PDB file of C-alpha atoms in Angstrom:
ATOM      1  CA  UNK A   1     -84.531  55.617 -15.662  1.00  0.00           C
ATOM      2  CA  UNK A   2     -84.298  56.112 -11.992  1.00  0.00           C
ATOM      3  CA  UNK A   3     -85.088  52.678 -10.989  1.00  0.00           C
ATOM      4  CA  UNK A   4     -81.715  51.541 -12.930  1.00  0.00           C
ATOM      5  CA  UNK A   5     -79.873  54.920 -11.543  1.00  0.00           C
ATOM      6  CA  UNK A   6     -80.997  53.650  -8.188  1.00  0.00           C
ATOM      7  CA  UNK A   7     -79.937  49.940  -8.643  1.00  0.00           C
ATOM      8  CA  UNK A   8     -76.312  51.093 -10.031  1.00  0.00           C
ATOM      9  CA  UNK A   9     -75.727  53.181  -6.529  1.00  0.00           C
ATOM     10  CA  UNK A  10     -76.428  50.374  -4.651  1.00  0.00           C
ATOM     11  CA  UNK A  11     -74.467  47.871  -6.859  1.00  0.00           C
ATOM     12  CA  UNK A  12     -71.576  50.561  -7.067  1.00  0.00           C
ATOM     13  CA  UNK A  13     -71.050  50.544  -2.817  1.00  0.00           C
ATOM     14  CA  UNK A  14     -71.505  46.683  -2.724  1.00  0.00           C
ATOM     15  CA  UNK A  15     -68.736  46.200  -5.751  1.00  0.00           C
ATOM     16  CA  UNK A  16     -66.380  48.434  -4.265  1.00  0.00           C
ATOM     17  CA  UNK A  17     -66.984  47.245  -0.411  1.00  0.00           C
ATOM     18  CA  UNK A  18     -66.301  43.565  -2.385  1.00  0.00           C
ATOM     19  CA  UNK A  19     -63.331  44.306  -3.981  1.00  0.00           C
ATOM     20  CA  UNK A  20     -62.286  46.161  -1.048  1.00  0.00           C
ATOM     21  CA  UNK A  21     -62.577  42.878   1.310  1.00  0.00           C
ATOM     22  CA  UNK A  22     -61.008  40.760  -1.554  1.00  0.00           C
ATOM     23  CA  UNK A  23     -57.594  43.327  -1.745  1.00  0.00           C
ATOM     24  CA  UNK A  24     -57.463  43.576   2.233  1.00  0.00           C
ATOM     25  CA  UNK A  25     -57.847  39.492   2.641  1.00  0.00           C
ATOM     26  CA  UNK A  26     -55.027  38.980  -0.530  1.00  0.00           C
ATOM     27  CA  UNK A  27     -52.637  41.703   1.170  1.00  0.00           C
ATOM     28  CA  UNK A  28     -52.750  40.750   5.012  1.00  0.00           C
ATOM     29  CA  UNK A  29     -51.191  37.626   4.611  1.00  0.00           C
ATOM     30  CA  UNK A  30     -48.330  38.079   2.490  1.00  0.00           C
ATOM     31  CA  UNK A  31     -46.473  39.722   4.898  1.00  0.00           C
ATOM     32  CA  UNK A  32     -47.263  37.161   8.166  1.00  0.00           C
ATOM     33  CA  UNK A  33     -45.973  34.750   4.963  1.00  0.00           C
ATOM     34  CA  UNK A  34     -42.950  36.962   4.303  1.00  0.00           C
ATOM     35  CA  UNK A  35     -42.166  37.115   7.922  1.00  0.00           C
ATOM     36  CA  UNK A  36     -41.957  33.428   8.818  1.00  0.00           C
ATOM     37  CA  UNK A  37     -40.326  32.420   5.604  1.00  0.00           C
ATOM     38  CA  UNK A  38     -38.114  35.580   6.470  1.00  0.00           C
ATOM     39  CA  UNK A  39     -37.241  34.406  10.394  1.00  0.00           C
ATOM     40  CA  UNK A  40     -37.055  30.725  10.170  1.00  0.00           C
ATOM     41  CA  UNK A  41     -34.910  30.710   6.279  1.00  0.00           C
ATOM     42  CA  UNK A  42     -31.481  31.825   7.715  1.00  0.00           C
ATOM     43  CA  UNK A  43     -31.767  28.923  10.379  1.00  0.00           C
ATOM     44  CA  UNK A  44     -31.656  25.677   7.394  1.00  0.00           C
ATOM     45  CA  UNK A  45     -28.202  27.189   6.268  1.00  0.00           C
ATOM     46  CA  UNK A  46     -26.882  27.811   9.776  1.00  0.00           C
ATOM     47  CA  UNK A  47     -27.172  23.773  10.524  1.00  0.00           C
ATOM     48  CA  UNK A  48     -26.378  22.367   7.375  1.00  0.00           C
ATOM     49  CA  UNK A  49     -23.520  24.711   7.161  1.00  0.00           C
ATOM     50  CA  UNK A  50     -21.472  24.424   9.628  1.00  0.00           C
ATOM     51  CA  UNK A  51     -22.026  20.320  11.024  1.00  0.00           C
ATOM     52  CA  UNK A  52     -19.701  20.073  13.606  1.00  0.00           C
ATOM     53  CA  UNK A  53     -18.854  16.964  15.241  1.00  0.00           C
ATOM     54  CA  UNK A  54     -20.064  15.257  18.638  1.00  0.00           C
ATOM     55  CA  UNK A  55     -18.733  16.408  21.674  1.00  0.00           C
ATOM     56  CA  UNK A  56     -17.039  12.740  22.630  1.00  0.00           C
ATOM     57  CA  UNK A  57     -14.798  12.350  19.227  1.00  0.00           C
ATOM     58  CA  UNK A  58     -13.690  15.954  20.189  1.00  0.00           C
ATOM     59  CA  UNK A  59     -12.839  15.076  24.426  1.00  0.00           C
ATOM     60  CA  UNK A  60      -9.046  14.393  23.620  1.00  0.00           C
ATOM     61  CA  UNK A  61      -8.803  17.341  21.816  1.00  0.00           C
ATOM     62  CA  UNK A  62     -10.010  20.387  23.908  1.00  0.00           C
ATOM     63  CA  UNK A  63      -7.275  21.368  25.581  1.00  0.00           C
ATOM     64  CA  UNK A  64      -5.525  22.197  22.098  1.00  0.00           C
ATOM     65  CA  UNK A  65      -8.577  24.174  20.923  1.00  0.00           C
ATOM     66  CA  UNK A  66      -8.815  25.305  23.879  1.00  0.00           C
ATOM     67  CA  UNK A  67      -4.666  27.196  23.408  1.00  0.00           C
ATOM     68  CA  UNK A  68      -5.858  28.101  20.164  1.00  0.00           C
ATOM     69  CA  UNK A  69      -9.268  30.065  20.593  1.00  0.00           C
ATOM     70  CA  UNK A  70      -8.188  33.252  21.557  1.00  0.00           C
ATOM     71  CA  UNK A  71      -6.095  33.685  18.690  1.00  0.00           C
ATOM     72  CA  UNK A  72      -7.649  31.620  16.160  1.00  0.00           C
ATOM     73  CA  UNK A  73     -11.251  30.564  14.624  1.00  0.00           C
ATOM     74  CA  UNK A  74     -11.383  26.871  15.090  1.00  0.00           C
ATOM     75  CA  UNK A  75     -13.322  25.013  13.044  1.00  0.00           C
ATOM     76  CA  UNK A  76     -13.670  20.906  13.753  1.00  0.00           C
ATOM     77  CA  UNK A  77     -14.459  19.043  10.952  1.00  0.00           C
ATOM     78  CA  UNK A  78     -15.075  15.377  11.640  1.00  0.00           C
ATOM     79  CA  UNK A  79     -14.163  12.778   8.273  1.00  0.00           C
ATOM     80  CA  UNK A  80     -16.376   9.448   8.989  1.00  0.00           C
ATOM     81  CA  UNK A  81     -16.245   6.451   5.776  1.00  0.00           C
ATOM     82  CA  UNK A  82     -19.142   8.289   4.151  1.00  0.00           C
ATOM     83  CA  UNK A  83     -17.612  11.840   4.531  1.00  0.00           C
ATOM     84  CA  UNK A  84     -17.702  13.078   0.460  1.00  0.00           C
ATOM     85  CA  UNK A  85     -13.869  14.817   0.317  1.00  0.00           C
ATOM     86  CA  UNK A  86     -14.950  17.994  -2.169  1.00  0.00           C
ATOM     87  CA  UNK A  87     -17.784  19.085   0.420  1.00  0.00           C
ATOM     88  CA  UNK A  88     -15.015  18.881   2.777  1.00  0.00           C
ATOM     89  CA  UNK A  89     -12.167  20.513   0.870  1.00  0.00           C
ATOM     90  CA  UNK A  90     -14.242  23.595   0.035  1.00  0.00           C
ATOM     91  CA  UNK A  91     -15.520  23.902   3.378  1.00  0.00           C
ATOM     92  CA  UNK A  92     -11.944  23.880   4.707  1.00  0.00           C
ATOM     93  CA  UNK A  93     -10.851  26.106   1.990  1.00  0.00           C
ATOM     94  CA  UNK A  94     -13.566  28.588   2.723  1.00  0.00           C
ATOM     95  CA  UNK A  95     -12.852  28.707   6.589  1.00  0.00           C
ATOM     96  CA  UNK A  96      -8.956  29.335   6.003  1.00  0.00           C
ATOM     97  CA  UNK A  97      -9.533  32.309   3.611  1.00  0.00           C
ATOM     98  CA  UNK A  98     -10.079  34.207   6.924  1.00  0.00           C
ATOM     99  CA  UNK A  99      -6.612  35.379   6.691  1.00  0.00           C
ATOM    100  CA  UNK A 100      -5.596  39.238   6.875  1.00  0.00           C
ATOM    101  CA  UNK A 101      -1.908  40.985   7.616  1.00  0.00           C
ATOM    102  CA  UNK A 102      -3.833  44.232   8.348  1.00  0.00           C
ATOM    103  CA  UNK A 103      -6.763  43.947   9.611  1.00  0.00           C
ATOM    104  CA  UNK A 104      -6.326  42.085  13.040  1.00  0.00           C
ATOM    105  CA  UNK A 105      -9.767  41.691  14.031  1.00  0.00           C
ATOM    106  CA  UNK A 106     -10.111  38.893  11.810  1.00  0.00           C
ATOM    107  CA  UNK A 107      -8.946  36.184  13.564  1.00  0.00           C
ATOM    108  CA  UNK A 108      -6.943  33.847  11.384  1.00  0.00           C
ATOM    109  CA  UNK A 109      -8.802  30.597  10.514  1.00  0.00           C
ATOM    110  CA  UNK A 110      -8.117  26.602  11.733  1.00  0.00           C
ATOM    111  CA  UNK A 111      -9.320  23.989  10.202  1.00  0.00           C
ATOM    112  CA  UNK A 112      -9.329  21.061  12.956  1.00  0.00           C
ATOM    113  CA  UNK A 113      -9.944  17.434  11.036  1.00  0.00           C
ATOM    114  CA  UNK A 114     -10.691  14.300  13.161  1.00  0.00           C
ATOM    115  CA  UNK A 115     -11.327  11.101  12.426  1.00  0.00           C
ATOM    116  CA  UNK A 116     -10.980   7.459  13.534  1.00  0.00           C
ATOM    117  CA  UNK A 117      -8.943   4.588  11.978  1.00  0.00           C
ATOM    118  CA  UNK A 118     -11.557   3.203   9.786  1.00  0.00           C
ATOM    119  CA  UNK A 119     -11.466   6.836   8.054  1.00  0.00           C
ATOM    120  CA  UNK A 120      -8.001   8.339   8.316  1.00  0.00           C
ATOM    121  CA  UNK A 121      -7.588   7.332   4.644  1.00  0.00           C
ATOM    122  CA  UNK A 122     -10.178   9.568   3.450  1.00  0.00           C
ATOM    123  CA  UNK A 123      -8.393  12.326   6.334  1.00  0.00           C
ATOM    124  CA  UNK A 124      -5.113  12.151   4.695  1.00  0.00           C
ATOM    125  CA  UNK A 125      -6.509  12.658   1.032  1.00  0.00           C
ATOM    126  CA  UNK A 126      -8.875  15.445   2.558  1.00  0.00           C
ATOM    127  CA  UNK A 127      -5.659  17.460   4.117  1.00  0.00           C
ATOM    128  CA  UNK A 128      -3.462  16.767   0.748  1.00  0.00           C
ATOM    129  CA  UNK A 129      -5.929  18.134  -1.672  1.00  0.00           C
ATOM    130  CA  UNK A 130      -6.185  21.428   0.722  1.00  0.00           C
ATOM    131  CA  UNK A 131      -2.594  21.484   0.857  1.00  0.00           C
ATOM    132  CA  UNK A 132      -2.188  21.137  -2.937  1.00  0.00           C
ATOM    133  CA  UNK A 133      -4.801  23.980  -3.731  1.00  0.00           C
ATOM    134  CA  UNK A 134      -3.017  26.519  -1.291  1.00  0.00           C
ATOM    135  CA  UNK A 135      -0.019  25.564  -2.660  1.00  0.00           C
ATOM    136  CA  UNK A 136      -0.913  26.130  -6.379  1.00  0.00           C
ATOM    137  CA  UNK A 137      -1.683  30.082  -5.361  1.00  0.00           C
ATOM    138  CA  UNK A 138       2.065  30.272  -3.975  1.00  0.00           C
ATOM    139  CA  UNK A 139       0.707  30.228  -0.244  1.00  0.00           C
ATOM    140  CA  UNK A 140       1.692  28.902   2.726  1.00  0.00           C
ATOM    141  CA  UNK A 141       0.061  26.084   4.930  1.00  0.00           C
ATOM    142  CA  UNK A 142       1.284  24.354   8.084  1.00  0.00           C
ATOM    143  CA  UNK A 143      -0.030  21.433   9.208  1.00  0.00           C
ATOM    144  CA  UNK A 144      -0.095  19.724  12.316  1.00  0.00           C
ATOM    145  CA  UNK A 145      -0.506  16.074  12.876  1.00  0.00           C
ATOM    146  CA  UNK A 146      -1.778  14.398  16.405  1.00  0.00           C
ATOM    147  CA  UNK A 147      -2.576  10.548  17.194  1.00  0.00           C
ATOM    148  CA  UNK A 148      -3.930   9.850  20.495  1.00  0.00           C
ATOM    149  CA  UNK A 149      -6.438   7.317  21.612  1.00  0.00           C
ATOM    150  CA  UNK A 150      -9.823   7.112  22.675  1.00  0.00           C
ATOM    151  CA  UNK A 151     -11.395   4.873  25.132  1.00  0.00           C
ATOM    152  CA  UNK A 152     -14.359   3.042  23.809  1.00  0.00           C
ATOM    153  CA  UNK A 153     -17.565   1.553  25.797  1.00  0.00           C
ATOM    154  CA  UNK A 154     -18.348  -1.789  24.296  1.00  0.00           C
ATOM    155  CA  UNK A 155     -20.554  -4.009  24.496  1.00  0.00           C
ATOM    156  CA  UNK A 156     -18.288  -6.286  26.213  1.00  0.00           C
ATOM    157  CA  UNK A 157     -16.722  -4.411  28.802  1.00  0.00           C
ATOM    158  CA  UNK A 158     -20.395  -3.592  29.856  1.00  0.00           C
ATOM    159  CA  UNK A 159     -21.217  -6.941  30.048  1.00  0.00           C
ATOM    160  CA  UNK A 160     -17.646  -7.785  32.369  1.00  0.00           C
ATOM    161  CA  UNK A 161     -18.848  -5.224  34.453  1.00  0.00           C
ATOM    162  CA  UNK A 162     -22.003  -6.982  34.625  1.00  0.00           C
ATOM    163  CA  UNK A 163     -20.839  -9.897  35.788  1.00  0.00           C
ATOM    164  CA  UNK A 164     -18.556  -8.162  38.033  1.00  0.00           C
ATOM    165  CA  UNK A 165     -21.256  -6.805  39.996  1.00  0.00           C
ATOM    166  CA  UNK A 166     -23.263 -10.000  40.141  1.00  0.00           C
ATOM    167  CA  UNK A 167     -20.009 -12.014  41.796  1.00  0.00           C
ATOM    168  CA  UNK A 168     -19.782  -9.359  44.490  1.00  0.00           C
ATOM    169  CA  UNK A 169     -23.814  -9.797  45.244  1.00  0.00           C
ATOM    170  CA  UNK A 170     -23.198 -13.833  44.951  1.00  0.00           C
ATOM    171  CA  UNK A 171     -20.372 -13.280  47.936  1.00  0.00           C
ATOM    172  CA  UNK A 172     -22.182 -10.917  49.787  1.00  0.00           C
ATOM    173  CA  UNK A 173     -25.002 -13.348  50.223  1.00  0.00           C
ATOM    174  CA  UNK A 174     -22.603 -16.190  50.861  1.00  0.00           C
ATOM    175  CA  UNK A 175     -20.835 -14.387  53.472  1.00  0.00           C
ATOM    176  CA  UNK A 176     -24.084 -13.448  55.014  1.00  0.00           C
ATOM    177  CA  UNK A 177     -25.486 -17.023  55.245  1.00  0.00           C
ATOM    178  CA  UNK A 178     -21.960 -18.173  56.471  1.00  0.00           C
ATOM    179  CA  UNK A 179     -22.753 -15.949  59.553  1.00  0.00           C
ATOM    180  CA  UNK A 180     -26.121 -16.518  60.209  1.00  0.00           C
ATOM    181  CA  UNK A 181     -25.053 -20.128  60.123  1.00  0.00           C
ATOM    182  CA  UNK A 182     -22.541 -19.571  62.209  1.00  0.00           C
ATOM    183  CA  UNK A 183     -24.299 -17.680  64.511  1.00  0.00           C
ATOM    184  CA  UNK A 184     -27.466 -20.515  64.864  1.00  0.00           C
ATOM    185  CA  UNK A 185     -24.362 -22.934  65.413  1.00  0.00           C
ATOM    186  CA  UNK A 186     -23.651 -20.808  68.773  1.00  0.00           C
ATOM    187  CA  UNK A 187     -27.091 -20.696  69.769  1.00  0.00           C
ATOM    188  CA  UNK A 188     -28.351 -24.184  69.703  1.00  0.00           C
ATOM    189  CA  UNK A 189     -25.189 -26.791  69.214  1.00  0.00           C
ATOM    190  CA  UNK A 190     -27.105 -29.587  69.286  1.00  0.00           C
ATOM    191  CA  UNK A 191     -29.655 -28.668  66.195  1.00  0.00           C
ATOM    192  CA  UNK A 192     -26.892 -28.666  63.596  1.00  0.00           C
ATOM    193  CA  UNK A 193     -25.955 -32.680  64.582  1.00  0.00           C
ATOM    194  CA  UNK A 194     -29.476 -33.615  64.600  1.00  0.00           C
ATOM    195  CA  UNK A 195     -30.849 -32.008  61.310  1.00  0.00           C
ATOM    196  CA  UNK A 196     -27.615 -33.545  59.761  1.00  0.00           C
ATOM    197  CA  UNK A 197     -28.136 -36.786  60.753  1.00  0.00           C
ATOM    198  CA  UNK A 198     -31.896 -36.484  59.667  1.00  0.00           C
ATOM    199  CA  UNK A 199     -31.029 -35.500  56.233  1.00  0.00           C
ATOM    200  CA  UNK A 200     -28.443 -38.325  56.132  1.00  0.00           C
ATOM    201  CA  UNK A 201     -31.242 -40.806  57.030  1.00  0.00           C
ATOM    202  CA  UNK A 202     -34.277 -39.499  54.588  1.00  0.00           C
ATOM    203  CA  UNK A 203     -31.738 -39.769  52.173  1.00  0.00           C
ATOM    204  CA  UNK A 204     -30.842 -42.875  52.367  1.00  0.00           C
ATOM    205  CA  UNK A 205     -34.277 -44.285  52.692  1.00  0.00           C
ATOM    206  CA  UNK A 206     -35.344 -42.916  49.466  1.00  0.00           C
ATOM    207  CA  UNK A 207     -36.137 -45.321  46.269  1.00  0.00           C
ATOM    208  CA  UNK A 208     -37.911 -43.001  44.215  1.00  0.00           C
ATOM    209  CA  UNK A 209     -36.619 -39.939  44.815  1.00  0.00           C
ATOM    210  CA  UNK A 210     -39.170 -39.073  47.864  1.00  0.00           C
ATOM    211  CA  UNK A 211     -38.508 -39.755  51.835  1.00  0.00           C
ATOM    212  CA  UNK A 212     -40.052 -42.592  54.040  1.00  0.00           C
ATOM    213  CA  UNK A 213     -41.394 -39.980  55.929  1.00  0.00           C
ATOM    214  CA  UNK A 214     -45.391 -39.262  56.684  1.00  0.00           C
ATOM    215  CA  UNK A 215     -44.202 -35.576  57.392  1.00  0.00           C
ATOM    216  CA  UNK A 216     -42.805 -35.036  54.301  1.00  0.00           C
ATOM    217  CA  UNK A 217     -43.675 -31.582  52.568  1.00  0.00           C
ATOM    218  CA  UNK A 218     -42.285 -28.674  50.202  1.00  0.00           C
ATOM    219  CA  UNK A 219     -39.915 -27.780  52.657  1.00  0.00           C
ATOM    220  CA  UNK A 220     -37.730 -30.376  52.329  1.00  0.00           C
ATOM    221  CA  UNK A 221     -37.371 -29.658  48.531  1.00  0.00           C
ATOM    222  CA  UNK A 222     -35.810 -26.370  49.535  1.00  0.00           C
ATOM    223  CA  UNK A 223     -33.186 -28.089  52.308  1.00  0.00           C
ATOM    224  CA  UNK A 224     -32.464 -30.106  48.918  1.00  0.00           C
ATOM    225  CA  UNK A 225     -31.972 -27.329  46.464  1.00  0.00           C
ATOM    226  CA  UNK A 226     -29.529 -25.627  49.507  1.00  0.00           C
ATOM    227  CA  UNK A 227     -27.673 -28.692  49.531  1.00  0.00           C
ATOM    228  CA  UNK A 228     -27.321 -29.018  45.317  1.00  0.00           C
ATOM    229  CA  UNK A 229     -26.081 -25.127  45.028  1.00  0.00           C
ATOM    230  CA  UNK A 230     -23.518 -25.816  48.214  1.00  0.00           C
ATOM    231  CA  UNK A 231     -21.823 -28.416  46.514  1.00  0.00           C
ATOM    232  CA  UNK A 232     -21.935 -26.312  43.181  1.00  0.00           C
ATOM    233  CA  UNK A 233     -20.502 -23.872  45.176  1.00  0.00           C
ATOM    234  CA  UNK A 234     -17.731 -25.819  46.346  1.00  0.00           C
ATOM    235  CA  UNK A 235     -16.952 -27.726  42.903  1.00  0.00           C
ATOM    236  CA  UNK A 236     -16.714 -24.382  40.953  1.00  0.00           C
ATOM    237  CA  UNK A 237     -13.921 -22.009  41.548  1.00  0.00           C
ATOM    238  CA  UNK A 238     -14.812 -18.808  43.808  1.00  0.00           C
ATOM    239  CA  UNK A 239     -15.409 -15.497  42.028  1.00  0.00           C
ATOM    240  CA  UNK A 240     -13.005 -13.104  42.244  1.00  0.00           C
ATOM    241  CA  UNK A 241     -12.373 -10.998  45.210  1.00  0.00           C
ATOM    242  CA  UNK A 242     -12.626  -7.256  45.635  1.00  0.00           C
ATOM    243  CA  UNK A 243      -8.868  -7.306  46.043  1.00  0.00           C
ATOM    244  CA  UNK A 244      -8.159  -9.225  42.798  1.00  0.00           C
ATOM    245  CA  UNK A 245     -10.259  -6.877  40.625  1.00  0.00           C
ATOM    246  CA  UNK A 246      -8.548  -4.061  42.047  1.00  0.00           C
ATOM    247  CA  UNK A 247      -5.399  -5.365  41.162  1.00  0.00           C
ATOM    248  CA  UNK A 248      -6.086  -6.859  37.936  1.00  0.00           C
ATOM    249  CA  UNK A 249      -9.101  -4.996  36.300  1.00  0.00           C
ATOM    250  CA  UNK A 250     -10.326  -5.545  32.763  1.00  0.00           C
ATOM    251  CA  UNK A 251      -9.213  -4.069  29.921  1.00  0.00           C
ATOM    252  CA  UNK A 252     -10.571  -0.994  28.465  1.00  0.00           C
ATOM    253  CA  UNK A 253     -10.261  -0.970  24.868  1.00  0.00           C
ATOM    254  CA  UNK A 254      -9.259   2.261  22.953  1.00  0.00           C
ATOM    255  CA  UNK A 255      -9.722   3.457  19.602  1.00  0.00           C
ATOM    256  CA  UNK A 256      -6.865   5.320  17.439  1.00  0.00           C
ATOM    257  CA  UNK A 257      -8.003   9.028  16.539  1.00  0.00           C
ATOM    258  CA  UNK A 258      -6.264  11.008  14.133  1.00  0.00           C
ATOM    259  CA  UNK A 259      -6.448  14.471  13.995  1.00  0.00           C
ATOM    260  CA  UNK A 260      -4.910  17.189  12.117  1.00  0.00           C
ATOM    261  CA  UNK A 261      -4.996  21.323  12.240  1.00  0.00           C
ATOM    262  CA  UNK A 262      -4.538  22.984   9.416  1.00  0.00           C
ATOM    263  CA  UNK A 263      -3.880  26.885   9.315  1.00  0.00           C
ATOM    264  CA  UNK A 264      -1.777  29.529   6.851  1.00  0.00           C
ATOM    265  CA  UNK A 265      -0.138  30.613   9.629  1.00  0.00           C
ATOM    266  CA  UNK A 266       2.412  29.281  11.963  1.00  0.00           C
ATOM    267  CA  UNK A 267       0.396  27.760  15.212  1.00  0.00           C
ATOM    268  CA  UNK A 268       3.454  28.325  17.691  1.00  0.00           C
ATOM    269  CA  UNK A 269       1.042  27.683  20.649  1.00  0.00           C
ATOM    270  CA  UNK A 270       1.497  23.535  19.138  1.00  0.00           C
ATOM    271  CA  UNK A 271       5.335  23.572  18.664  1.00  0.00           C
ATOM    272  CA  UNK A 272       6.019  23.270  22.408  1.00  0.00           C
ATOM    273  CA  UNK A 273       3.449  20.166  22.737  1.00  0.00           C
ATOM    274  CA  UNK A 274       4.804  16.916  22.749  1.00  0.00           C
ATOM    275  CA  UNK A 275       3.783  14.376  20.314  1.00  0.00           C
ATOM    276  CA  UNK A 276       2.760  16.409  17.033  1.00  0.00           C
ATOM    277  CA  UNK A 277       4.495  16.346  14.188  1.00  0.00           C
ATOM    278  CA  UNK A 278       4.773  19.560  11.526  1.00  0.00           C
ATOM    279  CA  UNK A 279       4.204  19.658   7.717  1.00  0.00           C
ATOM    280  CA  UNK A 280       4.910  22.868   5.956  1.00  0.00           C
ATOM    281  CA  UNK A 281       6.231  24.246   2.480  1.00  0.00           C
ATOM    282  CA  UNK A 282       6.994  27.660   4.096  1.00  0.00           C
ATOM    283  CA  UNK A 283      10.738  27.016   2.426  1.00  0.00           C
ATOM    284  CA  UNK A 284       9.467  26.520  -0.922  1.00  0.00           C
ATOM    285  CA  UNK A 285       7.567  29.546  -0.940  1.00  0.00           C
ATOM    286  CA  UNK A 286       9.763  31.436   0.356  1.00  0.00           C
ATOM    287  CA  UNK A 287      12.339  30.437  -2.261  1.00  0.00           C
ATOM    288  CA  UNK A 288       9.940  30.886  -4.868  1.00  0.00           C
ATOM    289  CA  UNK A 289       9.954  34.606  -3.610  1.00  0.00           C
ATOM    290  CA  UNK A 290      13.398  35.108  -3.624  1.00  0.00           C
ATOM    291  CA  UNK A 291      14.293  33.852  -7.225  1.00  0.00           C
ATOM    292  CA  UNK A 292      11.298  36.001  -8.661  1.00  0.00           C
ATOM    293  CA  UNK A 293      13.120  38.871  -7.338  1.00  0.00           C
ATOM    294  CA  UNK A 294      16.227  37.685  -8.585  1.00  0.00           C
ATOM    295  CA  UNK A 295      17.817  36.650  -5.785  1.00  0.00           C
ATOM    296  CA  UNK A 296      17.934  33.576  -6.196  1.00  0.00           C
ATOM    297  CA  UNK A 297      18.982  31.445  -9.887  1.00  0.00           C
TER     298      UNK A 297
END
């Protein structure tokens, strides 16, 4: 009886020291779990939430948010072809519920939609259906309508400025073997006649397309190719000077924005700016007002 008695203390410390190990391992990482999932989960919502546009669809507009920020919570919202309108509409409709008489630490919220002329359709119907749902609670909205332009690097103005550069190289050089020409002319007057008049002669001597000349070698291939791209050069018409592009430079193509600022409050920082136009139904709420007190049938 004591040789069990013995063997069940010893099984006893070993079982407990077992499930001990087992309880510590299944309890010490829940929590590093808990943490991780607890730090990194508010950060998905943060970015999907609250997509704001890039910086160079926004350049033509900063100076407006800029009037607006330290009264008001802007919030850009850019509307692209593939922009669904209900994600947008209750996103907009969320951000302008900041909106309290008494409490003025809550800073009123602006809803700043942008968008370029393949989607100002889809802009339009966003801003209407806002409009229309405010409107239905017998609340005011103002709206604020800019269209301004934005200039736009293509493909082909990069390519004109391409070429651009290479004509002022090609003159450069030109101008640079004009002088060292002209300065070999000064030096030795006699070598110009004399190479002329041996190029005149080898090239009338030729049948097939090679010299009568024992000292012929490569280098006369290159005096050849000089004398093919001068005539080129004087065929073609010259490149454009410095002057001329000065004067006349290309084009720079621009793209029609569109962008609108929605608020339930009057934005009387915009009313002095020139070129925006205001939407509003502050009279028909207000008249709805008066008749339900009667003062007006």
């Amino acid at each position: 009886m004591g040789a069990p008695g013995r063997d069940a203390r010893i099984e006893a410390p070993g079982s407990f020291a077992k499930r001990k190990y087992v309880s510590s391992g299944a309890h010490d990482p829940k929590p590093k779990k808990q943490r991780v999932a607890g730090s990194d989960s508010p950060a998905p919502p943060a970015v999907s939430a609250s997509p704001s546009p890039s910086t160079s669809s926004l350049e033509p507009y900063r100076p407006f948010i800029a009037i607006l920020r330290p009264k008001f919570e802007v919030k850009p919202m850019s509307v692209m072809p593939s922009t669904k309108i209900g994600n947008h509409v209750t996103k907009a409709l969320e951000h302008l519920s900041r909106f309290n008489w008494w409490d003025k630490s809550v800073l009123p919220g602006v809803v700043l939609l942008t968008a370029k002329s393949t989607a100002t359709s889809k802009l339009i119907t966003v801003a209407e259906v806002v409009r229309r749902r405010i409107g239905e609670s017998e609340q005011k909205w103002f709206q604020y309508n800019v269209l301004s332009e934005m200039e736009g690097n293509t493909q082909q103005q990069q390519q004109q400025q391409q070429q651009q550069q290479q004509q002022q190289q090609q003159q450069q050089q030109q101008q640079q073997q004009q002088q060292q020409q002209q300065q070999q002319q000064q030096q030795h007057p006699g070598a110009a006649n004399s190479n002329d008049y041996s190029v005149v002669e080898d090239t009338f001597m030729a049948f097939d397309g090679k010299p009568d000349n024992k000292n012929y070698n490569d280098e006369d291939d290159d005096e050849d190719d000089y004398f093919e791209t001068s005539v080129t050069a004087a065929v073609l018409p010259p490149p454009p000077t410095i002057h001329e592009q000065a004067t006349d430079p290309f084009e720079v193509r621009t793209t029609p924005v569109m962008v609108v600022f929605l608020s339930r409050v009057p934005l009387d920082e915009l009313k002095s700016l020139p070129n925006i136009a205001l939407q509003t139904n502050e009279g028909h709420i207000e008249y709805l007002q008066q008749k339900k007190m009667g003062l007006v049938r």
